[in-house]
Amino acid sequence: MSWGTELWDQFDNLEKHTQWGIEVLEKYIKFVKERTEIEINYAKQLRNLSKKYQTKKNSKEEEESKYTSCKAFQNTLNEMNDYAGQHEVISENMTSQIMVDLTRCVQEFKQERKSHFHEGRKAQQHIETCWKQLEASKRRFERDCKEADRAQQYFEKMDADINVTKADVEKARQQAQIRHQMADDSKGDYSSVLLKFNREQHEHYHTHIPAIFQKLQDMEEKRIARMGESLKTYADIDRRVIPIIGKCLDGITKSAESINEKQDSQTVIEAFKSGFEPPGDIDFEDFTQSIKRTVSDTSLTNTRSEGKTDPKVPGKSRGKLWPFIKKNKLMSLLTSPHQPPPPPPASASTCAVPNGPQSPKQQKEPLSHRFNDFMTSKPKIHCFRSLKRGGATPEDFSNLPPEQRRKKLQQKVDELNKDIQKEIDQRDALTKMKDVYMKNPQMGDAASVTQKLVEIGNNIEKLRVEVHKFESWLAEVEGRLPVRNDNSRRQSGLYETQNAAPVNNCVQDRESSPDGSYTEDQSQETEVKVTPTEFDDDFDDEEPLPTIGTCKALYPFDGENEGTISVTEGEVLNVIEEDKGDGWTRIRRNEDEEGYVPTSYIEVYLDKNAKGAKTYI
């Protein structure tokens, strides 16, 4: 079927239809453009999302990435980044393979359509001109025939009239002949014009217009086919990235399958294992014996010079093991201040402060007391509290529990050994280079290499000294780690003290914070001995700490930090835990309100007859 034969009289409708077809193609191009914008924005959002949750360097998340679940999550983020890349590929391919090509085709179709319809209008104008000529020839022939007929009638009338002269009759006859001749000429002209018009009309409707309409039909079919190809390309662009997206999803699935919950649990053990042994069994205290109670060696007022207590004598210590403390009680014990106490007001005189910032340390408090402090509250461990305050980490990692310290020292030794191996490899390479230079002086100066070798040798020696130092600390820690079946270590639950240098550092740091350290001074006992009187078989954690004295506030203090309490000048409160040399004293206002205040802000009056008071665990 051809437009030229079937739609020969639908020139205007074809003009509208072809215009509509080009508009459809432009609409499709606009659709593809918006799809590419969606794809590029989606890819950008996916990349930003992946970047947002990526592990940041030098952060806590980087340390957590050692767990298999975290590694799987990071792999998922990487796969999502590749997934986003495929959407960018979709956008790029649609732009280059569809939009650019179709935009060029639309311009070509518009130009071609304009040319065809211009040619069709010219043909129409030509046939209309021929038709006008035919009409003019026809009207002229008709007029001439009418005039000839009137002239003939006038001649006949004159000829019949006897009163008319012969000359008038002749004149009428001649006029009639002239009109007949003009009519004959008009007839001939009309006949020729008509034949020409019929020929032009035949060519117009059977040759020119069909040819033009056929070209328009071909153009329209080409447009439709091109749009079909573009739609196929549209689907193929998506289909080509599906296998790659499938690989990304397969990678996520593989990452999920790589998660090992047992391995993560073991990693937690390796990350947080302290190396301490749990405390041993508590001996039974017989309260039926009417023996006068002796002062516990953990009393705040007792010193080592007063002698050791008899383990058989029952005590009234209310220290409790931390596993049995309720959550609210335990949290209240973990809220001691996280920074050194503030100095007293500038207007205060030192003589007016009986126990100012230089509050005397307790004399030789027993290791069991320190052990109770350690078991009471994790924030009171020097190593963790100092790290929270941004304190510098000791070189020998003495601020860490033994197991963690061993891991850190081993890691440091491994790193140093790697550095030594790198230096050795570099030295070997330079040695070979030096030999080449000595054999071929034109290739380089051997003296310059010699100087570098000397520097590398010095570096190796320094690194070996460092390795020896850390290996010594490592051997010391490994020799002191507790053994599970060692009864003496089960009683203590604490490993032997560190060497003198880190211990002194920890003791000095204790004076700048309200926290204890799990390390002990060399002058103190090297083995923890927990007496049965230090633990009570009654685990009632609702009983408050005993009062060991009273205090009077010398200055007002606003307890804004966690674990502190606000006091007003002249206020009298109860003391429940004495200053251990860190500058803080624990007080109680009533049964429910207690906390720490700077020792330099109060005047303490201890009750010498108070029952053995110690850190609440």
PDB file of C-alpha atoms in Angstrom, residues 4 30 96 113 201 204 319 439 516 549:
ATOM      1  CA  GLY A   4       0.672   8.196  -3.195  1.00  0.00           C
ATOM      2  CA  LYS A  30      13.577  13.538  26.274  1.00  0.00           C
ATOM      3  CA  SER A  96      26.123   8.182  23.357  1.00  0.00           C
ATOM      4  CA  ARG A 113      10.164  16.473   5.604  1.00  0.00           C
ATOM      5  CA  GLN A 201      -3.373  16.950 -13.849  1.00  0.00           C
ATOM      6  CA  HIS A 204       0.283  15.670 -10.867  1.00  0.00           C
ATOM      7  CA  GLY A 319      33.107  -5.593  99.753  1.00  0.00           C
ATOM      8  CA  LYS A 439      84.337  -2.574  38.917  1.00  0.00           C
ATOM      9  CA  GLY A 516      43.948   3.445  90.738  1.00  0.00           C
ATOM     10  CA  GLY A 549      34.042  10.014 108.913  1.00  0.00           C
TER      11      GLY A 549
END
